[in-house]
GROMACS .gro file of N, CA and C in nm:
model
  207
    1MET      N    1  -7.786  -0.120  -1.559
    1MET     CA    2  -7.736   0.003  -1.470
    1MET      C    3  -7.719   0.131  -1.559
    2HIS      N    4  -7.684   0.101  -1.690
    2HIS     CA    5  -7.668   0.221  -1.774
    2HIS      C    6  -7.788   0.297  -1.802
    3ASP      N    7  -7.896   0.194  -1.812
    3ASP     CA    8  -8.054   0.261  -1.844
    3ASP      C    9  -8.070   0.362  -1.697
    4PHE      N   10  -8.025   0.323  -1.594
    4PHE     CA   11  -8.074   0.419  -1.481
    4PHE      C   12  -7.980   0.521  -1.502
    5ALA      N   13  -7.873   0.513  -1.511
    5ALA     CA   14  -7.781   0.660  -1.519
    5ALA      C   15  -7.820   0.730  -1.650
    6ALA      N   16  -7.874   0.666  -1.751
    6ALA     CA   17  -7.924   0.767  -1.865
    6ALA      C   18  -8.051   0.833  -1.822
    7ARG      N   19  -8.115   0.792  -1.720
    7ARG     CA   20  -8.233   0.865  -1.670
    7ARG      C   21  -8.197   0.952  -1.553
    8GLY      N   22  -8.074   0.980  -1.518
    8GLY     CA   23  -8.039   1.060  -1.428
    8GLY      C   24  -8.022   1.009  -1.293
    9PHE      N   25  -8.028   0.899  -1.265
    9PHE     CA   26  -8.002   0.816  -1.143
    9PHE      C   27  -7.847   0.787  -1.120
   10THR      N   28  -7.821   0.820  -1.007
   10THR     CA   29  -7.676   0.762  -0.991
   10THR      C   30  -7.669   0.604  -0.965
   11ALA      N   31  -7.589   0.532  -1.019
   11ALA     CA   32  -7.611   0.392  -1.026
   11ALA      C   33  -7.458   0.332  -0.990
   12HIS      N   34  -7.485   0.217  -0.926
   12HIS     CA   35  -7.352   0.155  -0.872
   12HIS      C   36  -7.368   0.003  -0.897
   13ALA      N   37  -7.278  -0.064  -0.933
   13ALA     CA   38  -7.270  -0.204  -0.939
   13ALA      C   39  -7.170  -0.258  -0.826
   14VAL      N   40  -7.207  -0.354  -0.751
   14VAL     CA   41  -7.116  -0.383  -0.626
   14VAL      C   42  -7.059  -0.520  -0.681
   15SER      N   43  -6.925  -0.559  -0.679
   15SER     CA   44  -6.833  -0.676  -0.680
   15SER      C   45  -6.833  -0.733  -0.537
   16VAL      N   46  -6.880  -0.856  -0.537
   16VAL     CA   47  -6.849  -0.915  -0.385
   16VAL      C   48  -6.722  -0.980  -0.409
   17ARG      N   49  -6.672  -1.027  -0.295
   17ARG     CA   50  -6.553  -1.075  -0.286
   17ARG      C   51  -6.552  -1.223  -0.373
   18GLY      N   52  -6.431  -1.209  -0.463
   18GLY     CA   53  -6.419  -1.350  -0.565
   18GLY      C   54  -6.496  -1.313  -0.675
   19HIS      N   55  -6.572  -1.190  -0.717
   19HIS     CA   56  -6.640  -1.189  -0.819
   19HIS      C   57  -6.593  -1.048  -0.886
   20GLY      N   58  -6.611  -1.023  -1.021
   20GLY     CA   59  -6.618  -0.910  -1.087
   20GLY      C   60  -6.474  -0.839  -1.072
   21ALA      N   61  -6.459  -0.728  -1.027
   21ALA     CA   62  -6.323  -0.648  -1.012
   21ALA      C   63  -6.275  -0.676  -0.853
   22SER      N   64  -6.350  -0.750  -0.793
   22SER     CA   65  -6.285  -0.792  -0.666
   22SER      C   66  -6.176  -0.875  -0.648
   23SER      N   67  -6.096  -0.876  -0.550
   23SER     CA   68  -5.974  -0.961  -0.562
   23SER      C   69  -5.953  -0.965  -0.406
   24PRO      N   70  -5.862  -1.055  -0.357
   24PRO     CA   71  -5.859  -1.185  -0.437
   24PRO      C   72  -5.958  -1.290  -0.445
   25ALA      N   73  -5.969  -1.376  -0.540
   25ALA     CA   74  -6.061  -1.485  -0.542
   25ALA      C   75  -6.076  -1.566  -0.402
   26ASN      N   76  -6.193  -1.561  -0.340
   26ASN     CA   77  -6.215  -1.631  -0.220
   26ASN      C   78  -6.318  -1.745  -0.247
   27LEU      N   79  -6.284  -1.863  -0.271
   27LEU     CA   80  -6.361  -1.987  -0.289
   27LEU      C   81  -6.434  -2.026  -0.163
   28THR      N   82  -6.402  -1.984  -0.041
   28THR     CA   83  -6.486  -2.009   0.061
   28THR      C   84  -6.551  -1.932   0.140
   29ALA      N   85  -6.613  -1.809   0.026
   29ALA     CA   86  -6.712  -1.692   0.074
   29ALA      C   87  -6.829  -1.771   0.076
   30THR      N   88  -6.935  -1.732   0.171
   30THR     CA   89  -7.071  -1.768   0.164
   30THR      C   90  -7.164  -1.663   0.152
   31ILE      N   91  -7.285  -1.712   0.145
   31ILE     CA   92  -7.390  -1.580   0.085
   31ILE      C   93  -7.370  -1.493   0.199
   32PHE      N   94  -7.366  -1.516   0.316
   32PHE     CA   95  -7.347  -1.426   0.428
   32PHE      C   96  -7.244  -1.331   0.414
   33ASP      N   97  -7.125  -1.361   0.357
   33ASP     CA   98  -7.021  -1.278   0.335
   33ASP      C   99  -7.044  -1.182   0.207
   34TYR      N  100  -7.141  -1.227   0.118
   34TYR     CA  101  -7.168  -1.160   0.010
   34TYR      C  102  -7.281  -1.023   0.057
   35ALA      N  103  -7.356  -1.088   0.146
   35ALA     CA  104  -7.451  -0.979   0.205
   35ALA      C  105  -7.383  -0.873   0.271
   36ARG      N  106  -7.252  -0.902   0.359
   36ARG     CA  107  -7.174  -0.812   0.436
   36ARG      C  108  -7.113  -0.737   0.326
   37ASP      N  109  -7.058  -0.782   0.230
   37ASP     CA  110  -6.984  -0.692   0.129
   37ASP      C  111  -7.100  -0.587   0.086
   38VAL      N  112  -7.217  -0.610   0.036
   38VAL     CA  113  -7.323  -0.541  -0.002
   38VAL      C  114  -7.357  -0.431   0.109
   39ARG      N  115  -7.378  -0.485   0.233
   39ARG     CA  116  -7.417  -0.396   0.348
   39ARG      C  117  -7.302  -0.289   0.332
   40ALA      N  118  -7.181  -0.322   0.343
   40ALA     CA  119  -7.073  -0.253   0.348
   40ALA      C  120  -7.055  -0.132   0.234
   41ALA      N  121  -7.093  -0.168   0.109
   41ALA     CA  122  -7.119  -0.069   0.003
   41ALA      C  123  -7.243   0.011   0.011
   42LEU      N  124  -7.356  -0.041   0.061
   42LEU     CA  125  -7.474   0.053   0.099
   42LEU      C  126  -7.426   0.152   0.208
   43ASP      N  127  -7.369   0.112   0.312
   43ASP     CA  128  -7.355   0.203   0.414
   43ASP      C  129  -7.249   0.318   0.359
   44ALA      N  130  -7.158   0.285   0.267
   44ALA     CA  131  -7.084   0.374   0.212
   44ALA      C  132  -7.118   0.499   0.134
   45LEU      N  133  -7.268   0.472   0.093
   45LEU     CA  134  -7.312   0.542  -0.002
   45LEU      C  135  -7.368   0.667   0.081
   46GLY      N  136  -7.403   0.640   0.200
   46GLY     CA  137  -7.459   0.763   0.267
   46GLY      C  138  -7.599   0.813   0.258
   47THR      N  139  -7.677   0.762   0.144
   47THR     CA  140  -7.808   0.804   0.121
   47THR      C  141  -7.884   0.674   0.088
   48PRO      N  142  -8.023   0.673   0.149
   48PRO     CA  143  -8.089   0.552   0.133
   48PRO      C  144  -8.105   0.530  -0.014
   49PRO      N  145  -8.072   0.385  -0.050
   49PRO     CA  146  -8.050   0.350  -0.192
   49PRO      C  147  -8.202   0.300  -0.235
   50ILE      N  148  -8.212   0.277  -0.354
   50ILE     CA  149  -8.296   0.201  -0.430
   50ILE      C  150  -8.223   0.070  -0.477
   51VAL      N  151  -8.222  -0.060  -0.444
   51VAL     CA  152  -8.143  -0.143  -0.465
   51VAL      C  153  -8.226  -0.248  -0.566
   52VAL      N  154  -8.142  -0.304  -0.676
   52VAL     CA  155  -8.211  -0.402  -0.742
   52VAL      C  156  -8.103  -0.531  -0.742
   53GLY      N  157  -8.177  -0.635  -0.710
   53GLY     CA  158  -8.109  -0.769  -0.734
   53GLY      C  159  -8.166  -0.880  -0.818
   54HIS      N  160  -8.097  -0.963  -0.856
   54HIS     CA  161  -8.172  -1.085  -0.924
   54HIS      C  162  -8.078  -1.211  -0.907
   55SER      N  163  -8.150  -1.313  -0.932
   55SER     CA  164  -8.094  -1.451  -0.877
   55SER      C  165  -8.023  -1.450  -0.750
   56ALA      N  166  -7.895  -1.478  -0.731
   56ALA     CA  167  -7.834  -1.493  -0.601
   56ALA      C  168  -7.843  -1.350  -0.527
   57GLY      N  169  -7.818  -1.257  -0.628
   57GLY     CA  170  -7.811  -1.103  -0.557
   57GLY      C  171  -7.952  -1.084  -0.506
   58GLY      N  172  -8.062  -1.130  -0.560
   58GLY     CA  173  -8.191  -1.112  -0.500
   58GLY      C  174  -8.197  -1.200  -0.359
   59TYR      N  175  -8.130  -1.326  -0.341
   59TYR     CA  176  -8.141  -1.353  -0.206
   59TYR      C  177  -8.039  -1.280  -0.129
   60VAL      N  178  -7.947  -1.215  -0.155
   60VAL     CA  179  -7.865  -1.145  -0.080
   60VAL      C  180  -7.954  -1.019  -0.026
   61LEU      N  181  -8.014  -0.963  -0.105
   61LEU     CA  182  -8.107  -0.851  -0.078
   61LEU      C  183  -8.211  -0.897   0.042
   62GLN      N  184  -8.244  -1.020   0.014
   62GLN     CA  185  -8.369  -1.068   0.115
   62GLN      C  186  -8.300  -1.084   0.248
   63LEU      N  187  -8.186  -1.135   0.253
   63LEU     CA  188  -8.088  -1.144   0.383
   63LEU      C  189  -8.098  -1.012   0.444
   64LEU      N  190  -8.062  -0.906   0.353
   64LEU     CA  191  -8.040  -0.754   0.422
   64LEU      C  192  -8.167  -0.712   0.463
   65ILE      N  193  -8.263  -0.729   0.391
   65ILE     CA  194  -8.437  -0.658   0.436
   65ILE      C  195  -8.458  -0.732   0.557
   66THR      N  196  -8.424  -0.869   0.560
   66THR     CA  197  -8.485  -0.929   0.691
   66THR      C  198  -8.400  -0.910   0.804
   67GLY      N  199  -8.293  -0.849   0.795
   67GLY     CA  200  -8.194  -0.815   0.907
   67GLY      C  201  -8.122  -0.946   0.919
   68VAL      N  202  -8.109  -1.035   0.864
   68VAL     CA  203  -8.041  -1.152   0.884
   68VAL      C  204  -7.874  -1.119   0.878
   69VAL      N  205  -7.829  -1.039   0.799
   69VAL     CA  206  -7.720  -0.994   0.797
   69VAL      C  207  -7.707  -0.845   0.802
   0.00000   0.00000   0.00000
């Protein structure tokens, strides 16, 4: 993320429920809940983003791209 910011891009990291800076921990959250969290963050940006994800984050993005969530 810092590399993108250093190149002039506005960069954000999303903490989904129960991870990172999010609270409270929710051990019953599903991948669909995570996708909804990311969708809410993207909607709050107001401009079309370039989104990067890896591992489970990549799967979350696939759910968003395909419209499953």
